[in-house]
Amino acid sequence: MKVMLHEMSWTEAKEYFKKNDIAIFPVGSNEQHGPQNPLGTDHLIAKAVAEETAKRTGVLCLQVIPFGVSSHHRQFWGTIYVSPETFKNYVKEVCLALNYYGVRKIVIVNGHGGNLYALTEMARELREKGVFVSIFQWWPAANKLLPDLFKPEERRHATAEETSVNLALHPQIVDMNKAVDEEPRKHILQAEGITLPLDTVDYTSSGVFGKSTAASLEKGKKVFEAVVNELVKHVKLLKEAKIEDLLQKPKV
Ligand SMILES: [Zn+2]
C-alpha cells in the first residue's frame, strides 16, 4: 500500500481521502549543522521519521517542506531561510488544501525548533476552522524517552544526538573527521530570564553548540526507533479520536 501522496495517482488519493481524515506532514529547515553534518539535517530527519511512521500506520504522508525559520544561522554558508509569516502561511495553505479533500486531523513532524512558534500559531488558527493539527518534535521526545543516552551538552544543536541520527539515517553525508566539540560562548548580557535577539554566530564559530564527537550510528538507531514508536502511538490515537472531541469548546 502506498502512503506517500506524491507517489499516488489522483484515483488512489481519492480512495484514501474517501476513507481517511488524517495525514502526516513533515517540515524542517536547511541550515548549518556544524562542519560534519549536511545542511538538510532538520528536514531530512523529519522526513525519515514521518515516512517511517506513515508506513507503520498506513496514514498518508506529504512531501517534506525543506525551508524554515532559520535566519539566525545565515552567517554560516548555505543556510536558506524564509520569514516566520511566509513559513506559517505556506504550511497553513498546504493544510487547507488537505482539508479540501476532507482531512481534519494533521500531524506535523517538525525537524527544526525555530519553526515551532509559527507552527503553534497556525495550529491554533486551524483549530478555529475545524482542522486539528498536532506538532511532533523528535528531540524533546528522545530526551524524555532516552534520558541517559546523551549528556546535556550532547543534546544541543549539531551535537552528538543530531549527528548520531544522521549517521543512522544517511551516513554517507556525514563526515565524522570534521566533528568538533565547542562550548557555546556566553554573551555579556546573558542572565536568568533574559532573551536576546542573537544569532548562532554570536555563540559558536563552528556552528556546534557542545559535543559532537561522541556521536554514533548505534545511538542514532536507538533514538530513531524510540521516537518513531512514540509518534506511531500518537498517530493511532489521533486516528481513532472523534474530530468533535478535538475542536474548540463553546463558551461556558
Ligand atoms: Zn537541527
mmCIF file of C-alpha atoms and ligand atoms in Angstrom:
data_model
loop_
_atom_site.group_PDB
_atom_site.id
_atom_site.type_symbol
_atom_site.label_atom_id
_atom_site.label_comp_id
_atom_site.label_asym_id
_atom_site.label_seq_id
_atom_site.Cartn_x
_atom_site.Cartn_y
_atom_site.Cartn_z
ATOM 1 C CA MET A 1 0.000 0.000 0.000
ATOM 2 C CA LYS A 2 1.319 3.427 -0.950
ATOM 3 C CA VAL A 3 1.473 6.041 1.807
ATOM 4 C CA MET A 4 3.374 8.871 0.087
ATOM 5 C CA LEU A 5 0.942 11.305 -1.537
ATOM 6 C CA HIS A 6 3.298 12.195 -4.392
ATOM 7 C CA GLU A 7 3.617 8.519 -5.346
ATOM 8 C CA MET A 8 -0.160 8.024 -5.630
ATOM 9 C CA SER A 9 -2.278 8.728 -8.683
ATOM 10 C CA TRP A 10 -5.276 11.012 -8.204
ATOM 11 C CA THR A 11 -7.593 8.000 -8.174
ATOM 12 C CA GLU A 12 -5.526 6.346 -5.449
ATOM 13 C CA ALA A 13 -5.511 9.616 -3.499
ATOM 14 C CA LYS A 14 -9.308 9.809 -3.851
ATOM 15 C CA GLU A 15 -9.640 6.298 -2.466
ATOM 16 C CA TYR A 16 -7.516 7.254 0.574
ATOM 17 C CA PHE A 17 -9.273 10.560 1.259
ATOM 18 C CA LYS A 18 -12.755 8.993 0.942
ATOM 19 C CA LYS A 19 -11.890 6.651 3.818
ATOM 20 C CA ASN A 20 -9.480 8.701 5.944
ATOM 21 C CA ASP A 21 -9.430 12.159 7.522
ATOM 22 C CA ILE A 22 -5.818 12.146 8.746
ATOM 23 C CA ALA A 23 -2.403 12.960 7.245
ATOM 24 C CA ILE A 24 1.237 13.340 8.300
ATOM 25 C CA PHE A 25 3.162 16.410 7.141
ATOM 26 C CA PRO A 26 6.930 16.827 7.723
ATOM 27 C CA VAL A 27 8.609 20.256 7.787
ATOM 28 C CA GLY A 28 12.181 21.276 8.565
ATOM 29 C CA SER A 29 14.925 23.671 7.581
ATOM 30 C CA ASN A 30 18.074 23.944 5.503
ATOM 31 C CA GLU A 31 20.684 25.383 7.832
ATOM 32 C CA GLN A 32 24.190 24.860 9.144
ATOM 33 C CA HIS A 33 24.690 21.893 11.469
ATOM 34 C CA GLY A 34 28.395 22.160 12.150
ATOM 35 C CA PRO A 35 31.159 21.119 9.748
ATOM 36 C CA GLN A 36 30.269 17.406 9.931
ATOM 37 C CA ASN A 37 26.513 17.379 9.190
ATOM 38 C CA PRO A 38 24.533 18.131 6.000
ATOM 39 C CA LEU A 39 22.633 21.427 5.780
ATOM 40 C CA GLY A 40 19.482 19.388 5.284
ATOM 41 C CA THR A 41 19.744 17.667 8.705
ATOM 42 C CA ASP A 42 16.477 19.064 10.110
ATOM 43 C CA HIS A 43 14.286 18.337 7.108
ATOM 44 C CA LEU A 44 15.948 15.000 6.328
ATOM 45 C CA ILE A 45 15.327 13.681 9.856
ATOM 46 C CA ALA A 46 11.731 14.998 9.900
ATOM 47 C CA LYS A 47 11.108 13.326 6.529
ATOM 48 C CA ALA A 48 12.523 9.980 7.695
ATOM 49 C CA VAL A 49 10.550 9.983 10.977
ATOM 50 C CA ALA A 50 7.338 10.951 9.167
ATOM 51 C CA GLU A 51 7.724 8.403 6.359
ATOM 52 C CA GLU A 52 8.551 5.515 8.687
ATOM 53 C CA THR A 53 5.535 6.392 10.854
ATOM 54 C CA ALA A 54 3.332 6.559 7.759
ATOM 55 C CA LYS A 55 4.490 3.080 6.674
ATOM 56 C CA ARG A 56 3.777 1.620 10.107
ATOM 57 C CA THR A 57 0.326 3.205 10.471
ATOM 58 C CA GLY A 58 -0.955 3.333 6.896
ATOM 59 C CA VAL A 59 -1.535 7.076 7.245
ATOM 60 C CA LEU A 60 -0.833 9.254 4.215
ATOM 61 C CA CYS A 61 2.372 11.345 4.302
ATOM 62 C CA LEU A 62 3.159 14.538 2.409
ATOM 63 C CA GLN A 63 6.487 15.631 0.940
ATOM 64 C CA VAL A 64 8.714 17.486 3.361
ATOM 65 C CA ILE A 65 8.928 21.293 3.309
ATOM 66 C CA PRO A 66 12.691 21.869 3.440
ATOM 67 C CA PHE A 67 12.936 25.602 4.198
ATOM 68 C CA GLY A 68 12.025 27.059 7.566
ATOM 69 C CA VAL A 69 12.572 29.855 10.043
ATOM 70 C CA SER A 70 16.347 29.914 10.492
ATOM 71 C CA SER A 71 17.684 33.369 9.662
ATOM 72 C CA HIS A 72 19.694 33.145 12.904
ATOM 73 C CA HIS A 73 22.039 30.677 11.166
ATOM 74 C CA ARG A 74 22.576 32.766 8.000
ATOM 75 C CA GLN A 75 26.183 33.771 8.655
ATOM 76 C CA PHE A 76 27.018 30.108 8.001
ATOM 77 C CA TRP A 77 27.071 29.486 4.258
ATOM 78 C CA GLY A 78 24.232 27.654 2.544
ATOM 79 C CA THR A 79 21.580 28.401 5.156
ATOM 80 C CA ILE A 80 18.359 29.098 3.215
ATOM 81 C CA TYR A 81 15.537 30.587 5.266
ATOM 82 C CA VAL A 82 12.119 32.202 4.957
ATOM 83 C CA SER A 83 10.306 34.612 7.286
ATOM 84 C CA PRO A 84 8.038 33.227 10.041
ATOM 85 C CA GLU A 85 4.999 34.737 8.214
ATOM 86 C CA THR A 86 5.866 33.096 4.899
ATOM 87 C CA PHE A 87 6.542 29.766 6.573
ATOM 88 C CA LYS A 88 3.327 29.892 8.593
ATOM 89 C CA ASN A 89 1.181 30.819 5.599
ATOM 90 C CA TYR A 90 2.764 28.206 3.325
ATOM 91 C CA VAL A 91 2.262 25.396 5.838
ATOM 92 C CA LYS A 92 -1.268 26.634 6.575
ATOM 93 C CA GLU A 93 -2.255 26.673 2.902
ATOM 94 C CA VAL A 94 -0.942 23.128 2.452
ATOM 95 C CA CYS A 95 -3.060 22.055 5.452
ATOM 96 C CA LEU A 96 -6.117 23.799 3.960
ATOM 97 C CA ALA A 97 -5.517 22.027 0.638
ATOM 98 C CA LEU A 98 -5.611 18.731 2.543
ATOM 99 C CA ASN A 99 -8.788 19.911 4.259
ATOM 100 C CA TYR A 100 -10.423 20.400 0.829
ATOM 101 C CA TYR A 101 -10.235 16.601 0.463
ATOM 102 C CA GLY A 102 -11.750 16.006 3.894
ATOM 103 C CA VAL A 103 -8.619 15.856 6.069
ATOM 104 C CA ARG A 104 -9.377 17.261 9.523
ATOM 105 C CA LYS A 105 -6.509 15.789 11.560
ATOM 106 C CA ILE A 106 -2.917 16.612 10.656
ATOM 107 C CA VAL A 107 0.284 15.602 12.424
ATOM 108 C CA ILE A 108 3.118 17.975 11.628
ATOM 109 C CA VAL A 109 6.531 16.391 12.136
ATOM 110 C CA ASN A 110 8.757 19.400 12.787
ATOM 111 C CA GLY A 111 12.512 18.915 12.463
ATOM 112 C CA HIS A 112 13.580 22.445 13.455
ATOM 113 C CA GLY A 113 12.897 24.202 16.758
ATOM 114 C CA GLY A 114 12.882 27.651 15.112
ATOM 115 C CA ASN A 115 9.666 26.696 13.284
ATOM 116 C CA LEU A 116 7.707 25.913 16.421
ATOM 117 C CA TYR A 117 6.298 29.342 17.228
ATOM 118 C CA ALA A 118 4.895 29.815 13.693
ATOM 119 C CA LEU A 119 3.509 26.261 13.676
ATOM 120 C CA THR A 120 1.821 26.657 17.062
ATOM 121 C CA GLU A 121 0.144 29.880 15.956
ATOM 122 C CA MET A 122 -1.024 28.210 12.756
ATOM 123 C CA ALA A 123 -2.375 25.170 14.609
ATOM 124 C CA ARG A 124 -4.478 27.414 16.831
ATOM 125 C CA GLU A 125 -5.875 29.266 13.802
ATOM 126 C CA LEU A 126 -6.735 25.992 12.041
ATOM 127 C CA ARG A 127 -8.471 24.583 15.116
ATOM 128 C CA GLU A 128 -10.910 27.503 14.809
ATOM 129 C CA LYS A 129 -11.541 26.445 11.208
ATOM 130 C CA GLY A 130 -12.332 22.838 12.167
ATOM 131 C CA VAL A 131 -8.912 21.305 11.441
ATOM 132 C CA PHE A 132 -6.913 19.806 14.303
ATOM 133 C CA VAL A 133 -3.137 19.985 13.959
ATOM 134 C CA SER A 134 -0.707 18.329 16.382
ATOM 135 C CA ILE A 135 3.023 19.010 16.241
ATOM 136 C CA PHE A 136 5.686 16.368 16.913
ATOM 137 C CA GLN A 137 9.351 17.167 17.557
ATOM 138 C CA TRP A 138 11.727 14.222 17.847
ATOM 139 C CA TRP A 139 14.413 15.690 20.150
ATOM 140 C CA PRO A 140 12.255 16.565 23.185
ATOM 141 C CA ALA A 141 10.674 13.132 22.745
ATOM 142 C CA ALA A 142 14.114 11.458 22.723
ATOM 143 C CA ASN A 143 15.186 13.464 25.766
ATOM 144 C CA LYS A 144 12.253 12.025 27.763
ATOM 145 C CA LEU A 145 12.330 8.518 26.278
ATOM 146 C CA LEU A 146 16.111 8.003 26.436
ATOM 147 C CA PRO A 147 17.309 10.361 29.196
ATOM 148 C CA ASP A 148 20.615 8.561 29.751
ATOM 149 C CA LEU A 149 21.725 8.125 26.149
ATOM 150 C CA PHE A 150 23.407 11.547 25.872
ATOM 151 C CA LYS A 151 24.792 14.180 28.215
ATOM 152 C CA PRO A 152 23.109 17.618 28.134
ATOM 153 C CA GLU A 153 25.988 19.096 26.068
ATOM 154 C CA GLU A 154 25.455 16.310 23.507
ATOM 155 C CA ARG A 155 21.759 17.117 23.029
ATOM 156 C CA ARG A 156 22.016 20.638 21.640
ATOM 157 C CA HIS A 157 22.095 21.939 18.058
ATOM 158 C CA ALA A 158 24.504 19.988 15.786
ATOM 159 C CA THR A 159 25.932 17.964 18.665
ATOM 160 C CA ALA A 160 26.170 14.202 19.243
ATOM 161 C CA GLU A 161 22.452 13.400 19.299
ATOM 162 C CA GLU A 162 21.579 15.033 15.995
ATOM 163 C CA THR A 163 24.802 13.773 14.407
ATOM 164 C CA SER A 164 24.007 10.219 15.606
ATOM 165 C CA VAL A 165 20.575 10.280 13.973
ATOM 166 C CA ASN A 166 22.195 11.491 10.749
ATOM 167 C CA LEU A 167 24.695 8.615 10.994
ATOM 168 C CA ALA A 168 21.842 6.133 11.420
ATOM 169 C CA LEU A 169 19.803 7.506 8.507
ATOM 170 C CA HIS A 170 22.350 8.712 5.928
ATOM 171 C CA PRO A 171 25.959 8.036 7.000
ATOM 172 C CA GLN A 172 27.263 8.826 3.502
ATOM 173 C CA ILE A 173 26.594 12.551 4.004
ATOM 174 C CA VAL A 174 28.118 12.851 7.483
ATOM 175 C CA ASP A 175 31.871 13.426 7.862
ATOM 176 C CA MET A 176 32.914 12.476 11.398
ATOM 177 C CA ASN A 177 36.504 13.558 10.642
ATOM 178 C CA LYS A 178 35.188 17.131 10.754
ATOM 179 C CA ALA A 179 33.190 16.706 14.008
ATOM 180 C CA VAL A 180 34.170 19.192 16.718
ATOM 181 C CA ASP A 181 33.366 19.966 20.342
ATOM 182 C CA GLU A 182 32.734 23.629 21.052
ATOM 183 C CA GLU A 183 31.248 25.039 24.227
ATOM 184 C CA PRO A 184 28.944 27.956 23.265
ATOM 185 C CA ARG A 185 30.168 31.408 24.371
ATOM 186 C CA LYS A 186 28.210 33.348 26.981
ATOM 187 C CA HIS A 187 27.061 36.811 25.926
ATOM 188 C CA ILE A 188 27.969 39.607 28.316
ATOM 189 C CA LEU A 189 24.249 40.470 28.743
ATOM 190 C CA GLN A 190 23.130 36.898 29.310
ATOM 191 C CA ALA A 191 21.252 36.466 32.608
ATOM 192 C CA GLU A 192 18.375 34.442 34.038
ATOM 193 C CA GLY A 193 15.066 35.458 32.482
ATOM 194 C CA ILE A 194 16.697 37.402 29.627
ATOM 195 C CA THR A 195 16.108 36.592 25.942
ATOM 196 C CA LEU A 196 18.479 38.272 23.483
ATOM 197 C CA PRO A 197 17.997 38.633 19.687
ATOM 198 C CA LEU A 198 21.316 36.934 18.915
ATOM 199 C CA ASP A 199 22.439 34.747 16.021
ATOM 200 C CA THR A 200 24.188 31.388 16.156
ATOM 201 C CA VAL A 201 27.479 33.064 15.207
ATOM 202 C CA ASP A 202 27.326 35.063 18.464
ATOM 203 C CA TYR A 203 27.676 31.783 20.371
ATOM 204 C CA THR A 204 29.814 29.488 18.257
ATOM 205 C CA SER A 205 32.364 29.639 15.424
ATOM 206 C CA SER A 206 31.849 26.058 14.218
ATOM 207 C CA GLY A 207 28.030 26.032 14.464
ATOM 208 C CA VAL A 208 28.221 23.249 17.069
ATOM 209 C CA PHE A 209 26.671 24.050 20.476
ATOM 210 C CA GLY A 210 28.511 21.457 22.569
ATOM 211 C CA LYS A 211 29.974 17.998 21.978
ATOM 212 C CA SER A 212 29.502 16.290 18.649
ATOM 213 C CA THR A 213 32.417 13.819 18.642
ATOM 214 C CA ALA A 214 30.512 11.352 20.872
ATOM 215 C CA ALA A 215 28.075 10.617 18.016
ATOM 216 C CA SER A 216 27.494 7.007 16.950
ATOM 217 C CA LEU A 217 25.328 5.161 14.480
ATOM 218 C CA GLU A 218 24.072 2.771 17.190
ATOM 219 C CA LYS A 219 22.839 5.613 19.388
ATOM 220 C CA GLY A 220 21.207 7.192 16.360
ATOM 221 C CA LYS A 221 19.288 3.996 15.631
ATOM 222 C CA LYS A 222 18.044 3.867 19.234
ATOM 223 C CA VAL A 223 16.802 7.447 19.015
ATOM 224 C CA PHE A 224 15.097 6.885 15.669
ATOM 225 C CA GLU A 225 13.322 3.732 16.838
ATOM 226 C CA ALA A 226 12.189 5.332 20.119
ATOM 227 C CA VAL A 227 10.792 8.472 18.526
ATOM 228 C CA VAL A 228 9.057 6.623 15.682
ATOM 229 C CA ASN A 229 7.403 4.293 18.228
ATOM 230 C CA GLU A 230 6.177 7.300 20.182
ATOM 231 C CA LEU A 231 4.832 9.010 17.076
ATOM 232 C CA VAL A 232 3.117 5.803 15.913
ATOM 233 C CA LYS A 233 1.271 5.709 19.258
ATOM 234 C CA HIS A 234 0.154 9.324 18.814
ATOM 235 C CA VAL A 235 -0.970 8.817 15.207
ATOM 236 C CA LYS A 236 -3.046 5.759 16.185
ATOM 237 C CA LEU A 237 -4.757 7.698 18.988
ATOM 238 C CA LEU A 238 -5.417 10.666 16.724
ATOM 239 C CA LYS A 239 -6.804 8.376 14.026
ATOM 240 C CA GLU A 240 -9.348 6.945 16.469
ATOM 241 C CA ALA A 241 -10.254 10.266 18.105
ATOM 242 C CA LYS A 242 -13.549 11.910 17.113
ATOM 243 C CA ILE A 243 -12.971 15.290 15.492
ATOM 244 C CA GLU A 244 -15.823 16.809 17.568
ATOM 245 C CA ASP A 245 -13.854 15.996 20.720
ATOM 246 C CA LEU A 246 -10.756 17.765 19.407
ATOM 247 C CA LEU A 247 -12.184 21.056 18.233
ATOM 248 C CA GLN A 248 -12.627 24.293 20.166
ATOM 249 C CA LYS A 249 -15.104 24.111 23.020
ATOM 250 C CA PRO A 250 -18.108 26.509 23.076
ATOM 251 C CA LYS A 251 -18.429 29.331 25.593
ATOM 252 C CA VAL A 252 -19.073 28.130 29.159
HETATM 253 ZN ZN ZN B 1 18.930 20.560 13.742
#
